[in-house]
mmCIF file of C-alpha atoms in Angstrom:
data_model
loop_
_atom_site.group_PDB
_atom_site.id
_atom_site.type_symbol
_atom_site.label_atom_id
_atom_site.label_comp_id
_atom_site.label_asym_id
_atom_site.label_seq_id
_atom_site.Cartn_x
_atom_site.Cartn_y
_atom_site.Cartn_z
ATOM 1 C CA MET Q 1 -22.376 -20.557 -14.654
ATOM 2 C CA VAL Q 2 -24.303 -17.662 -13.062
ATOM 3 C CA VAL Q 3 -21.392 -15.317 -13.661
ATOM 4 C CA SER Q 4 -21.081 -16.332 -17.326
ATOM 5 C CA VAL Q 5 -24.788 -15.788 -17.991
ATOM 6 C CA LEU Q 6 -24.779 -12.387 -16.252
ATOM 7 C CA TRP Q 7 -21.652 -11.242 -18.099
ATOM 8 C CA ILE Q 8 -23.122 -12.191 -21.493
ATOM 9 C CA LEU Q 9 -26.364 -10.474 -20.474
ATOM 10 C CA GLU Q 10 -24.374 -7.364 -19.650
ATOM 11 C CA ILE Q 11 -23.010 -7.218 -23.206
ATOM 12 C CA GLY Q 12 -26.574 -6.896 -24.452
ATOM 13 C CA ILE Q 13 -27.577 -4.434 -21.729
ATOM 14 C CA ASN Q 14 -24.656 -2.113 -22.508
ATOM 15 C CA PHE Q 15 -25.357 -2.274 -26.251
ATOM 16 C CA TRP Q 16 -29.025 -1.457 -25.614
ATOM 17 C CA VAL Q 17 -28.187 1.436 -23.259
ATOM 18 C CA ILE Q 18 -25.748 2.978 -25.749
ATOM 19 C CA GLN Q 19 -28.219 2.650 -28.636
ATOM 20 C CA LYS Q 20 -31.435 3.652 -26.869
ATOM 21 C CA VAL Q 21 -30.575 5.973 -23.963
ATOM 22 C CA ALA Q 22 -29.436 9.511 -24.685
ATOM 23 C CA TYR Q 23 -25.806 10.340 -23.907
ATOM 24 C CA THR Q 24 -25.420 13.166 -21.379
ATOM 25 C CA GLU Q 25 -22.470 15.544 -21.678
ATOM 26 C CA ILE Q 26 -20.919 16.367 -18.315
ATOM 27 C CA ASP Q 27 -17.125 16.058 -18.243
ATOM 28 C CA TRP Q 28 -16.077 14.384 -21.525
ATOM 29 C CA LYS Q 29 -15.667 17.633 -23.451
ATOM 30 C CA ALA Q 30 -13.727 19.133 -20.525
ATOM 31 C CA TYR Q 31 -11.442 16.075 -20.486
ATOM 32 C CA MET Q 32 -10.796 16.495 -24.203
ATOM 33 C CA ASP Q 33 -10.066 20.216 -23.806
ATOM 34 C CA GLU Q 34 -7.633 19.475 -20.986
ATOM 35 C CA VAL Q 35 -5.629 16.861 -22.866
ATOM 36 C CA GLU Q 36 -5.737 18.973 -26.027
ATOM 37 C CA GLY Q 37 -3.869 21.641 -24.096
ATOM 38 C CA VAL Q 38 -1.114 19.116 -23.347
ATOM 39 C CA ILE Q 39 -1.058 17.955 -26.965
ATOM 40 C CA ASN Q 40 -0.581 21.579 -27.990
ATOM 41 C CA GLY Q 41 2.483 21.830 -25.759
ATOM 42 C CA THR Q 42 1.219 23.207 -22.454
ATOM 43 C CA TYR Q 43 2.797 21.385 -19.504
ATOM 44 C CA ASP Q 44 1.983 23.908 -16.803
ATOM 45 C CA TYR Q 45 -0.934 22.342 -14.918
ATOM 46 C CA THR Q 46 -2.211 25.740 -13.819
ATOM 47 C CA GLU Q 47 -2.812 26.588 -17.502
ATOM 48 C CA LEU Q 48 -4.711 23.402 -18.350
ATOM 49 C CA LYS Q 49 -8.482 23.581 -18.105
ATOM 50 C CA GLY Q 50 -11.763 22.611 -19.706
ATOM 51 C CA ASP Q 51 -15.209 24.150 -19.764
ATOM 52 C CA THR Q 52 -16.032 22.755 -16.298
ATOM 53 C CA GLY Q 53 -12.869 24.008 -14.606
ATOM 54 C CA PRO Q 54 -9.128 23.334 -14.266
ATOM 55 C CA LEU Q 55 -7.407 19.977 -14.739
ATOM 56 C CA VAL Q 56 -7.350 18.371 -11.281
ATOM 57 C CA TYR Q 57 -6.283 14.787 -12.068
ATOM 58 C CA PRO Q 58 -2.768 13.270 -12.012
ATOM 59 C CA ALA Q 59 -0.708 12.622 -15.125
ATOM 60 C CA GLY Q 60 -1.925 9.070 -15.785
ATOM 61 C CA PHE Q 61 -5.311 10.560 -16.604
ATOM 62 C CA VAL Q 62 -3.684 12.794 -19.225
ATOM 63 C CA TYR Q 63 -1.993 9.891 -21.032
ATOM 64 C CA ILE Q 64 -5.041 7.606 -21.038
ATOM 65 C CA PHE Q 65 -7.449 10.298 -22.168
ATOM 66 C CA THR Q 66 -4.973 11.548 -24.768
ATOM 67 C CA ALA Q 67 -5.149 8.058 -26.284
ATOM 68 C CA LEU Q 68 -8.954 8.237 -26.147
ATOM 69 C CA TYR Q 69 -8.750 11.720 -27.726
ATOM 70 C CA TYR Q 70 -7.034 10.309 -30.803
ATOM 71 C CA ILE Q 71 -9.094 7.099 -30.958
ATOM 72 C CA THR Q 72 -12.361 9.089 -30.890
ATOM 73 C CA SER Q 73 -11.294 11.579 -33.581
ATOM 74 C CA HIS Q 74 -10.312 14.365 -31.179
ATOM 75 C CA GLY Q 75 -13.158 13.469 -28.844
ATOM 76 C CA VAL Q 76 -15.866 14.001 -31.467
ATOM 77 C CA ASN Q 77 -16.834 10.355 -32.009
ATOM 78 C CA ILE Q 78 -18.647 9.978 -28.696
ATOM 79 C CA ARG Q 79 -20.450 6.783 -29.736
ATOM 80 C CA LEU Q 80 -17.095 5.048 -30.180
ATOM 81 C CA GLY Q 81 -16.074 6.390 -26.781
ATOM 82 C CA GLN Q 82 -19.208 4.829 -25.282
ATOM 83 C CA TYR Q 83 -18.329 1.429 -26.711
ATOM 84 C CA ILE Q 84 -14.793 1.740 -25.332
ATOM 85 C CA PHE Q 85 -16.252 2.462 -21.891
ATOM 86 C CA ALA Q 86 -18.638 -0.478 -22.295
ATOM 87 C CA PHE Q 87 -15.505 -2.586 -22.812
ATOM 88 C CA PHE Q 88 -14.006 -1.053 -19.649
ATOM 89 C CA TYR Q 89 -17.208 -1.968 -17.817
ATOM 90 C CA LEU Q 90 -17.115 -5.593 -18.985
ATOM 91 C CA VAL Q 91 -13.426 -5.928 -18.047
ATOM 92 C CA THR Q 92 -14.178 -4.431 -14.617
ATOM 93 C CA LEU Q 93 -16.991 -6.948 -14.128
ATOM 94 C CA LEU Q 94 -14.694 -9.854 -14.993
ATOM 95 C CA LEU Q 95 -12.120 -8.619 -12.470
ATOM 96 C CA VAL Q 96 -14.798 -8.153 -9.777
ATOM 97 C CA PHE Q 97 -16.414 -11.527 -10.464
ATOM 98 C CA ARG Q 98 -13.009 -13.197 -10.172
ATOM 99 C CA ILE Q 99 -12.541 -11.644 -6.716
ATOM 100 C CA TYR Q 100 -15.960 -12.838 -5.592
ATOM 101 C CA ASN Q 101 -15.464 -16.273 -7.083
ATOM 102 C CA ARG Q 102 -12.138 -16.738 -5.321
ATOM 103 C CA THR Q 103 -13.411 -15.557 -1.934
ATOM 104 C CA LYS Q 104 -16.781 -17.371 -1.902
ATOM 105 C CA LYS Q 105 -18.186 -14.654 0.349
ATOM 106 C CA VAL Q 106 -21.611 -14.124 -1.204
ATOM 107 C CA PRO Q 107 -24.313 -16.451 -2.559
ATOM 108 C CA PRO Q 108 -24.564 -16.624 -6.373
ATOM 109 C CA TYR Q 109 -27.817 -14.651 -6.630
ATOM 110 C CA VAL Q 110 -26.040 -11.572 -5.245
ATOM 111 C CA PHE Q 111 -24.008 -11.332 -8.469
ATOM 112 C CA PHE Q 112 -27.154 -9.922 -10.087
ATOM 113 C CA PHE Q 113 -26.928 -6.925 -7.748
ATOM 114 C CA VAL Q 114 -23.236 -6.494 -8.587
ATOM 115 C CA CYS Q 115 -24.066 -5.738 -12.197
ATOM 116 C CA CYS Q 116 -27.492 -5.758 -13.859
ATOM 117 C CA ALA Q 117 -29.486 -4.062 -11.103
ATOM 118 C CA SER Q 118 -27.739 -0.675 -11.068
ATOM 119 C CA TYR Q 119 -28.901 2.039 -13.444
ATOM 120 C CA ARG Q 120 -26.471 4.564 -11.975
ATOM 121 C CA ILE Q 121 -23.363 2.429 -12.606
ATOM 122 C CA HIS Q 122 -24.253 1.836 -16.258
ATOM 123 C CA SER Q 123 -24.854 5.564 -16.554
ATOM 124 C CA ILE Q 124 -21.462 6.447 -15.049
ATOM 125 C CA PHE Q 125 -19.657 4.136 -17.471
ATOM 126 C CA VAL Q 126 -21.407 4.417 -20.846
ATOM 127 C CA LEU Q 127 -23.611 7.529 -20.659
ATOM 128 C CA ARG Q 128 -21.228 9.921 -18.893
ATOM 129 C CA LEU Q 129 -17.700 8.629 -19.736
ATOM 130 C CA PHE Q 130 -16.199 9.712 -16.410
ATOM 131 C CA ASN Q 131 -12.587 8.906 -15.511
ATOM 132 C CA ASP Q 132 -13.667 7.204 -12.254
ATOM 133 C CA PRO Q 133 -14.426 3.857 -14.000
ATOM 134 C CA VAL Q 134 -10.951 3.791 -15.568
ATOM 135 C CA ALA Q 135 -9.315 4.254 -12.160
ATOM 136 C CA MET Q 136 -11.480 1.530 -10.596
ATOM 137 C CA MET Q 137 -10.829 -0.919 -13.446
ATOM 138 C CA LEU Q 138 -7.087 -0.570 -12.777
ATOM 139 C CA LEU Q 139 -7.680 -0.861 -9.021
ATOM 140 C CA PHE Q 140 -9.538 -4.174 -9.389
ATOM 141 C CA ALA Q 141 -6.775 -5.398 -11.715
ATOM 142 C CA ALA Q 142 -4.269 -4.602 -8.946
ATOM 143 C CA ILE Q 143 -6.326 -6.507 -6.363
ATOM 144 C CA ASN Q 144 -6.422 -9.540 -8.662
ATOM 145 C CA LEU Q 145 -2.638 -9.374 -8.929
ATOM 146 C CA PHE Q 146 -2.352 -9.216 -5.122
ATOM 147 C CA MET Q 147 -4.598 -12.276 -4.904
ATOM 148 C CA ASP Q 148 -2.244 -14.153 -7.230
ATOM 149 C CA GLY Q 149 0.792 -13.167 -5.165
ATOM 150 C CA TYR Q 150 2.183 -10.638 -7.649
ATOM 151 C CA TRP Q 151 2.689 -7.918 -5.058
ATOM 152 C CA THR Q 152 5.270 -5.837 -6.921
ATOM 153 C CA LEU Q 153 3.332 -5.823 -10.198
ATOM 154 C CA GLY Q 154 0.128 -5.199 -8.252
ATOM 155 C CA CYS Q 155 1.674 -2.159 -6.555
ATOM 156 C CA GLY Q 156 2.662 -0.838 -9.984
ATOM 157 C CA VAL Q 157 -0.875 -1.201 -11.338
ATOM 158 C CA TYR Q 158 -2.269 0.287 -8.124
ATOM 159 C CA SER Q 159 -0.057 3.343 -8.617
ATOM 160 C CA LEU Q 160 -1.337 3.628 -12.197
ATOM 161 C CA ALA Q 161 -4.893 3.649 -10.811
ATOM 162 C CA VAL Q 162 -3.955 6.479 -8.423
ATOM 163 C CA SER Q 163 -2.502 8.368 -11.390
ATOM 164 C CA VAL Q 164 -5.922 8.400 -13.045
ATOM 165 C CA LYS Q 165 -7.865 9.627 -10.024
ATOM 166 C CA MET Q 166 -6.795 10.247 -6.457
ATOM 167 C CA ASN Q 167 -9.787 8.498 -4.843
ATOM 168 C CA VAL Q 168 -7.909 5.192 -5.150
ATOM 169 C CA LEU Q 169 -5.760 6.429 -2.241
ATOM 170 C CA LEU Q 170 -8.673 5.449 0.027
ATOM 171 C CA PHE Q 171 -7.434 1.863 -0.398
ATOM 172 C CA ALA Q 172 -3.889 2.895 0.619
ATOM 173 C CA PRO Q 173 -4.191 2.403 4.420
ATOM 174 C CA GLY Q 174 -5.423 -1.155 3.908
ATOM 175 C CA LEU Q 175 -2.750 -1.852 1.303
ATOM 176 C CA LEU Q 176 -0.015 -0.508 3.582
ATOM 177 C CA PHE Q 177 -1.244 -2.751 6.395
ATOM 178 C CA LEU Q 178 -1.213 -5.792 4.077
ATOM 179 C CA LEU Q 179 2.249 -5.041 2.725
ATOM 180 C CA VAL Q 180 3.675 -4.732 6.242
ATOM 181 C CA TRP Q 181 1.809 -7.878 7.295
ATOM 182 C CA GLU Q 182 3.122 -9.828 4.316
ATOM 183 C CA PHE Q 183 6.693 -8.496 4.128
ATOM 184 C CA GLY Q 184 7.538 -6.542 7.295
ATOM 185 C CA LEU Q 185 8.550 -2.892 7.304
ATOM 186 C CA ILE Q 186 11.949 -3.123 5.586
ATOM 187 C CA ARG Q 187 10.748 -5.205 2.621
ATOM 188 C CA THR Q 188 7.686 -2.988 2.245
ATOM 189 C CA ILE Q 189 9.786 0.096 1.494
ATOM 190 C CA PRO Q 190 10.752 -1.016 -2.062
ATOM 191 C CA LYS Q 191 7.067 -1.584 -2.889
ATOM 192 C CA LEU Q 192 6.173 1.914 -1.684
ATOM 193 C CA SER Q 193 9.169 3.311 -3.553
ATOM 194 C CA LEU Q 194 7.897 1.708 -6.759
ATOM 195 C CA CYS Q 195 4.499 3.384 -6.294
ATOM 196 C CA ALA Q 196 6.198 6.747 -5.760
ATOM 197 C CA ALA Q 197 8.586 6.258 -8.698
ATOM 198 C CA ILE Q 198 5.678 5.582 -11.075
ATOM 199 C CA GLN Q 199 3.968 8.790 -9.955
ATOM 200 C CA LEU Q 200 7.218 10.683 -10.434
ATOM 201 C CA LEU Q 201 7.858 9.207 -13.871
ATOM 202 C CA LEU Q 202 4.328 9.854 -15.142
ATOM 203 C CA GLY Q 203 4.306 13.395 -13.801
ATOM 204 C CA LEU Q 204 7.854 14.237 -14.912
ATOM 205 C CA PRO Q 205 7.001 16.459 -17.933
ATOM 206 C CA PHE Q 206 4.678 18.526 -15.742
ATOM 207 C CA LEU Q 207 6.981 18.520 -12.706
ATOM 208 C CA LEU Q 208 9.819 19.873 -14.827
ATOM 209 C CA ASP Q 209 7.636 22.731 -16.064
ATOM 210 C CA ASN Q 210 5.848 23.754 -12.839
ATOM 211 C CA PRO Q 211 6.261 21.287 -9.948
ATOM 212 C CA VAL Q 212 4.212 23.288 -7.452
ATOM 213 C CA GLY Q 213 1.438 23.789 -9.993
ATOM 214 C CA TYR Q 214 1.305 20.075 -10.813
ATOM 215 C CA LEU Q 215 1.299 18.848 -7.211
ATOM 216 C CA SER Q 216 -1.196 21.458 -6.019
ATOM 217 C CA ARG Q 217 -3.655 20.672 -8.835
ATOM 218 C CA ALA Q 218 -3.231 16.916 -9.345
ATOM 219 C CA PHE Q 219 -3.118 16.065 -5.625
ATOM 220 C CA ASP Q 220 -5.247 18.804 -4.105
ATOM 221 C CA LEU Q 221 -6.476 17.290 -0.841
ATOM 222 C CA GLY Q 222 -8.211 20.497 0.208
ATOM 223 C CA ARG Q 223 -10.322 21.079 -2.896
ATOM 224 C CA GLN Q 224 -13.703 22.594 -2.072
ATOM 225 C CA PHE Q 225 -16.779 20.749 -3.365
ATOM 226 C CA MET Q 226 -20.031 22.351 -4.493
ATOM 227 C CA PHE Q 227 -23.009 21.830 -2.189
ATOM 228 C CA LYS Q 228 -25.471 21.387 -5.066
ATOM 229 C CA TRP Q 229 -23.804 18.115 -6.152
ATOM 230 C CA THR Q 230 -23.471 16.435 -2.761
ATOM 231 C CA VAL Q 231 -25.151 13.052 -2.355
ATOM 232 C CA ASN Q 232 -24.246 12.411 1.278
ATOM 233 C CA TRP Q 233 -24.535 15.756 3.143
ATOM 234 C CA ARG Q 234 -27.713 17.315 1.717
ATOM 235 C CA PHE Q 235 -29.345 17.540 5.151
ATOM 236 C CA LEU Q 236 -26.648 19.932 6.419
ATOM 237 C CA PRO Q 237 -26.844 23.720 6.018
ATOM 238 C CA GLU Q 238 -24.525 24.853 3.236
ATOM 239 C CA TRP Q 239 -22.358 26.953 5.572
ATOM 240 C CA LEU Q 240 -21.570 23.864 7.656
ATOM 241 C CA PHE Q 241 -20.922 21.741 4.548
ATOM 242 C CA LEU Q 242 -18.308 24.298 3.435
ATOM 243 C CA ASN Q 243 -16.802 24.792 6.894
ATOM 244 C CA ARG Q 244 -13.128 23.767 7.189
ATOM 245 C CA TYR Q 245 -13.555 22.719 10.823
ATOM 246 C CA PHE Q 246 -16.237 20.261 9.718
ATOM 247 C CA HIS Q 247 -13.783 18.889 7.143
ATOM 248 C CA LEU Q 248 -11.099 18.487 9.806
ATOM 249 C CA LEU Q 249 -13.591 16.699 12.063
ATOM 250 C CA LEU Q 250 -14.401 14.243 9.263
ATOM 251 C CA LEU Q 251 -10.696 13.672 8.624
ATOM 252 C CA ALA Q 252 -10.053 13.024 12.323
ATOM 253 C CA ALA Q 253 -12.968 10.559 12.462
ATOM 254 C CA HIS Q 254 -11.697 8.854 9.303
ATOM 255 C CA LEU Q 255 -8.204 8.375 10.746
ATOM 256 C CA LEU Q 256 -9.539 7.261 14.145
ATOM 257 C CA ILE Q 257 -11.783 4.561 12.645
ATOM 258 C CA LEU Q 258 -8.945 3.356 10.404
ATOM 259 C CA LEU Q 259 -6.654 3.022 13.425
ATOM 260 C CA LEU Q 260 -9.309 1.196 15.426
ATOM 261 C CA PHE Q 261 -9.842 -1.312 12.622
ATOM 262 C CA ALA Q 262 -6.081 -1.762 12.140
ATOM 263 C CA PHE Q 263 -5.452 -2.364 15.849
ATOM 264 C CA ARG Q 264 -8.607 -4.292 16.727
ATOM 265 C CA ARG Q 265 -9.966 -5.994 13.609
ATOM 266 C CA TRP Q 266 -7.307 -6.417 10.934
ATOM 267 C CA LYS Q 267 -4.514 -7.967 12.974
ATOM 268 C CA ARG Q 268 -4.754 -11.418 14.513
ATOM 269 C CA PRO Q 269 -5.663 -11.710 18.231
ATOM 270 C CA GLY Q 270 -2.640 -11.709 20.505
ATOM 271 C CA GLU Q 271 -0.390 -10.152 17.894
ATOM 272 C CA SER Q 272 1.131 -6.745 18.607
ATOM 273 C CA ILE Q 273 0.845 -4.178 15.833
ATOM 274 C CA PHE Q 274 4.584 -3.622 16.280
ATOM 275 C CA GLU Q 275 5.208 -7.316 15.637
ATOM 276 C CA LEU Q 276 3.972 -6.735 12.102
ATOM 277 C CA LEU Q 277 6.873 -4.383 11.463
ATOM 278 C CA LYS Q 278 9.300 -7.310 11.804
ATOM 279 C CA GLU Q 279 10.159 -9.824 9.117
ATOM 280 C CA PRO Q 280 7.348 -12.452 9.065
ATOM 281 C CA SER Q 281 9.817 -15.221 10.014
ATOM 282 C CA GLN Q 282 10.904 -13.311 13.135
ATOM 283 C CA ARG Q 283 7.442 -12.764 14.613
ATOM 284 C CA LYS Q 284 6.206 -14.473 17.756
ATOM 285 C CA ILE Q 285 3.113 -15.647 15.878
ATOM 286 C CA PRO Q 286 4.426 -16.694 12.458
ATOM 287 C CA ALA Q 287 1.980 -16.878 9.584
ATOM 288 C CA GLN Q 288 2.913 -20.344 8.325
ATOM 289 C CA ASN Q 289 -0.363 -21.895 9.548
ATOM 290 C CA ILE Q 290 -2.412 -19.758 7.193
ATOM 291 C CA THR Q 291 -2.364 -20.615 3.510
ATOM 292 C CA VAL Q 292 -1.217 -17.803 1.229
ATOM 293 C CA ASP Q 293 -4.307 -18.241 -0.932
ATOM 294 C CA HIS Q 294 -6.584 -17.800 2.043
ATOM 295 C CA ILE Q 295 -4.902 -14.609 3.230
ATOM 296 C CA LEU Q 296 -5.115 -13.075 -0.204
ATOM 297 C CA ASN Q 297 -8.575 -14.348 -1.067
ATOM 298 C CA VAL Q 298 -10.458 -13.445 2.089
ATOM 299 C CA THR Q 299 -8.623 -11.296 4.629
ATOM 300 C CA MET Q 300 -6.797 -9.193 2.050
ATOM 301 C CA VAL Q 301 -9.903 -8.302 0.084
ATOM 302 C CA LEU Q 302 -11.850 -7.486 3.245
ATOM 303 C CA ILE Q 303 -9.109 -5.174 4.535
ATOM 304 C CA LEU Q 304 -8.807 -3.330 1.207
ATOM 305 C CA PHE Q 305 -12.568 -2.948 0.759
ATOM 306 C CA THR Q 306 -13.028 -1.864 4.379
ATOM 307 C CA SER Q 307 -10.260 0.727 4.089
ATOM 308 C CA ASN Q 308 -11.979 2.264 1.072
ATOM 309 C CA PHE Q 309 -15.435 2.049 2.646
ATOM 310 C CA ILE Q 310 -14.322 3.915 5.780
ATOM 311 C CA GLY Q 311 -13.074 6.689 3.518
ATOM 312 C CA MET Q 312 -16.451 6.816 1.780
ATOM 313 C CA CYS Q 313 -18.284 7.023 5.108
ATOM 314 C CA PHE Q 314 -16.334 10.127 6.169
ATOM 315 C CA SER Q 315 -15.967 11.804 2.780
ATOM 316 C CA ARG Q 316 -16.415 15.588 2.694
ATOM 317 C CA SER Q 317 -18.736 15.111 -0.260
ATOM 318 C CA LEU Q 318 -19.825 12.314 -2.556
ATOM 319 C CA HIS Q 319 -20.845 13.182 -6.123
ATOM 320 C CA TYR Q 320 -22.931 10.894 -8.308
ATOM 321 C CA GLN Q 321 -20.004 9.452 -10.278
ATOM 322 C CA PHE Q 322 -18.292 8.541 -6.998
ATOM 323 C CA TYR Q 323 -20.766 5.654 -6.586
ATOM 324 C CA VAL Q 324 -18.442 3.518 -8.686
ATOM 325 C CA TRP Q 325 -15.736 3.979 -6.026
ATOM 326 C CA TYR Q 326 -17.389 1.374 -3.801
ATOM 327 C CA PHE Q 327 -20.429 -0.064 -5.582
ATOM 328 C CA HIS Q 328 -18.796 -3.394 -6.489
ATOM 329 C CA THR Q 329 -17.438 -3.851 -2.956
ATOM 330 C CA LEU Q 330 -20.730 -3.402 -1.088
ATOM 331 C CA PRO Q 331 -22.027 -7.009 -1.308
ATOM 332 C CA TYR Q 332 -18.659 -8.305 -0.098
ATOM 333 C CA LEU Q 333 -18.743 -5.975 2.878
ATOM 334 C CA LEU Q 334 -22.359 -6.810 3.735
ATOM 335 C CA TRP Q 335 -21.800 -10.558 3.595
ATOM 336 C CA SER Q 336 -18.575 -10.239 5.616
ATOM 337 C CA GLY Q 337 -20.271 -8.595 8.600
ATOM 338 C CA GLY Q 338 -20.348 -10.329 11.958
ATOM 339 C CA VAL Q 339 -24.072 -9.986 12.679
ATOM 340 C CA LYS Q 340 -25.610 -13.381 11.960
ATOM 341 C CA LYS Q 341 -29.115 -12.017 12.451
ATOM 342 C CA LEU Q 342 -28.604 -9.679 9.483
ATOM 343 C CA ALA Q 343 -30.643 -11.877 7.149
ATOM 344 C CA HIS Q 344 -30.082 -12.095 3.403
ATOM 345 C CA LEU Q 345 -33.251 -10.108 2.757
ATOM 346 C CA LEU Q 346 -32.084 -7.285 5.017
ATOM 347 C CA ARG Q 347 -28.726 -7.188 3.248
ATOM 348 C CA VAL Q 348 -30.457 -6.921 -0.114
ATOM 349 C CA LEU Q 349 -32.694 -4.186 1.324
ATOM 350 C CA ILE Q 350 -29.611 -2.197 2.382
ATOM 351 C CA LEU Q 351 -28.173 -2.562 -1.144
ATOM 352 C CA GLY Q 352 -31.498 -1.332 -2.527
ATOM 353 C CA LEU Q 353 -31.614 1.689 -0.208
ATOM 354 C CA ILE Q 354 -28.058 2.649 -1.147
ATOM 355 C CA GLU Q 355 -28.936 2.333 -4.836
ATOM 356 C CA LEU Q 356 -32.057 4.453 -4.291
ATOM 357 C CA SER Q 357 -30.030 7.122 -2.494
ATOM 358 C CA TRP Q 358 -27.572 7.353 -5.376
ATOM 359 C CA ASN Q 359 -30.387 7.469 -7.936
ATOM 360 C CA THR Q 360 -32.245 10.312 -6.217
ATOM 361 C CA TYR Q 361 -31.429 13.464 -8.184
ATOM 362 C CA PRO Q 362 -31.148 16.028 -6.849
ATOM 363 C CA SER Q 363 -30.383 14.472 -3.495
ATOM 364 C CA THR Q 364 -32.779 15.171 -0.616
ATOM 365 C CA ASN Q 365 -32.469 15.290 3.157
ATOM 366 C CA SER Q 366 -34.064 11.834 3.286
ATOM 367 C CA SER Q 367 -31.858 10.242 0.615
ATOM 368 C CA SER Q 368 -28.680 11.574 2.256
ATOM 369 C CA ALA Q 369 -29.793 10.449 5.705
ATOM 370 C CA ALA Q 370 -30.731 7.001 4.396
ATOM 371 C CA LEU Q 371 -27.278 6.671 2.828
ATOM 372 C CA HIS Q 372 -25.577 7.472 6.151
ATOM 373 C CA VAL Q 373 -27.802 5.018 8.031
ATOM 374 C CA CYS Q 374 -26.892 2.245 5.567
ATOM 375 C CA HIS Q 375 -23.203 3.139 5.860
ATOM 376 C CA LEU Q 376 -23.430 3.035 9.656
ATOM 377 C CA ILE Q 377 -25.097 -0.388 9.636
ATOM 378 C CA ILE Q 378 -22.396 -1.821 7.353
ATOM 379 C CA LEU Q 379 -19.618 -0.256 9.426
ATOM 380 C CA LEU Q 380 -21.064 -1.645 12.672
ATOM 381 C CA CYS Q 381 -21.421 -5.109 11.141
ATOM 382 C CA LEU Q 382 -17.778 -5.007 10.010
ATOM 383 C CA TRP Q 383 -16.714 -3.914 13.499
ATOM 384 C CA LEU Q 384 -18.702 -6.692 15.158
ATOM 385 C CA ALA Q 385 -17.140 -9.337 12.931
ATOM 386 C CA PRO Q 386 -14.661 -11.176 15.201
ATOM 387 C CA PRO Q 387 -11.000 -11.173 14.158
ATOM 388 C CA LEU Q 388 -10.257 -14.513 12.541
ATOM 389 C CA THR Q 389 -7.823 -16.819 14.284
ATOM 390 C CA ASP Q 390 -5.857 -19.305 12.219
ATOM 391 C CA LYS Q 391 -8.252 -22.100 13.185
ATOM 392 C CA GLN Q 392 -11.338 -20.036 12.438
ATOM 393 C CA GLU Q 393 -9.927 -19.000 9.075
ATOM 394 C CA HIS Q 394 -9.395 -22.593 8.042
ATOM 395 C CA THR Q 395 -12.871 -23.546 9.254
ATOM 396 C CA THR Q 396 -14.468 -20.683 7.349
ATOM 397 C CA ASP Q 397 -12.475 -21.510 4.227
ATOM 398 C CA LYS Q 398 -13.511 -25.163 4.460
ATOM 399 C CA GLU Q 399 -17.171 -24.188 4.841
ATOM 400 C CA HIS Q 400 -17.003 -21.965 1.761
ATOM 401 C CA ARG Q 401 -15.342 -24.699 -0.333
ATOM 402 C CA HIS Q 402 -18.119 -27.097 0.543
#
């Protein structure tokens, strides 16, 4: 009931925002210029660019925004584009609400903070028309498919999400862990091969023209970010922000925390990480005592959201549109933490501080520091959450159902 009312309310909010709040041009025109180059026959990625710089997104982006190019009269009918993105927003909300409804992790009033309360998220979708929302809509569709047991189809949709924007790879460590947990190493390989094949197929026209150019632009892991746009590292001197050794330190910390969570928090107590590489039926601690629904509805979502959140915590830079990368996962993470004394009011306060940090433009030393403090609190709460045993999982599931 709460979800239905909020979703209907969101239809009105999006209509009002589009009609009453001025659209701000940032990247839409650049997107249209980039895909127009492809339409005109240029398949060399190093030759494709817009007024804000070169094309730096994988091929899925090109196909989706080429469709939007034609639908919006060569990108001129921006109002129609806004309504299309409002539709994307509403679909994303439905997918997110379904995850929350299936997991029963947060009280109903928190749904308000998942949608209506965020100015920045509405802005990213319907006032800026970034590609980030498209990638996240596909990502949440993939998670819903995983929840329903459609792992192969889910991997395909996940790969499509990666093809729109590379940030979706932050979910990859968690997804890899889940695939190995669910299928063992050998049966995971076809799923990974499908993800790779989709990337290859989508990028084929560009790979045939200039493979090095495509890979170096579309999957540029070392791209340098501009200090003036950073949300999370404003309190650093610019020379340190740009320093490659600092970037390597962040990467090392990112990988270390991921490994710690994989070895200490994601696997069941008493189970060797190497046991997971075996077929599930051949493991010493078989998974038959845990219902499939429960794995997918609770543990799976927590692992995926945590994997992405760790990446956000150690990101070299977060820009304002990147908020959508983890906004809808934050309540789930906060209400999954293991600190019972973290009262509901304090959780809501943390959500509010994060929202305030992302709405402070330009970012300040205080807003960046506050964001890191909130991230640290959430990360510590996730770490302190005890690994669920089979018995505990069933108890927790029973409590949520009642």
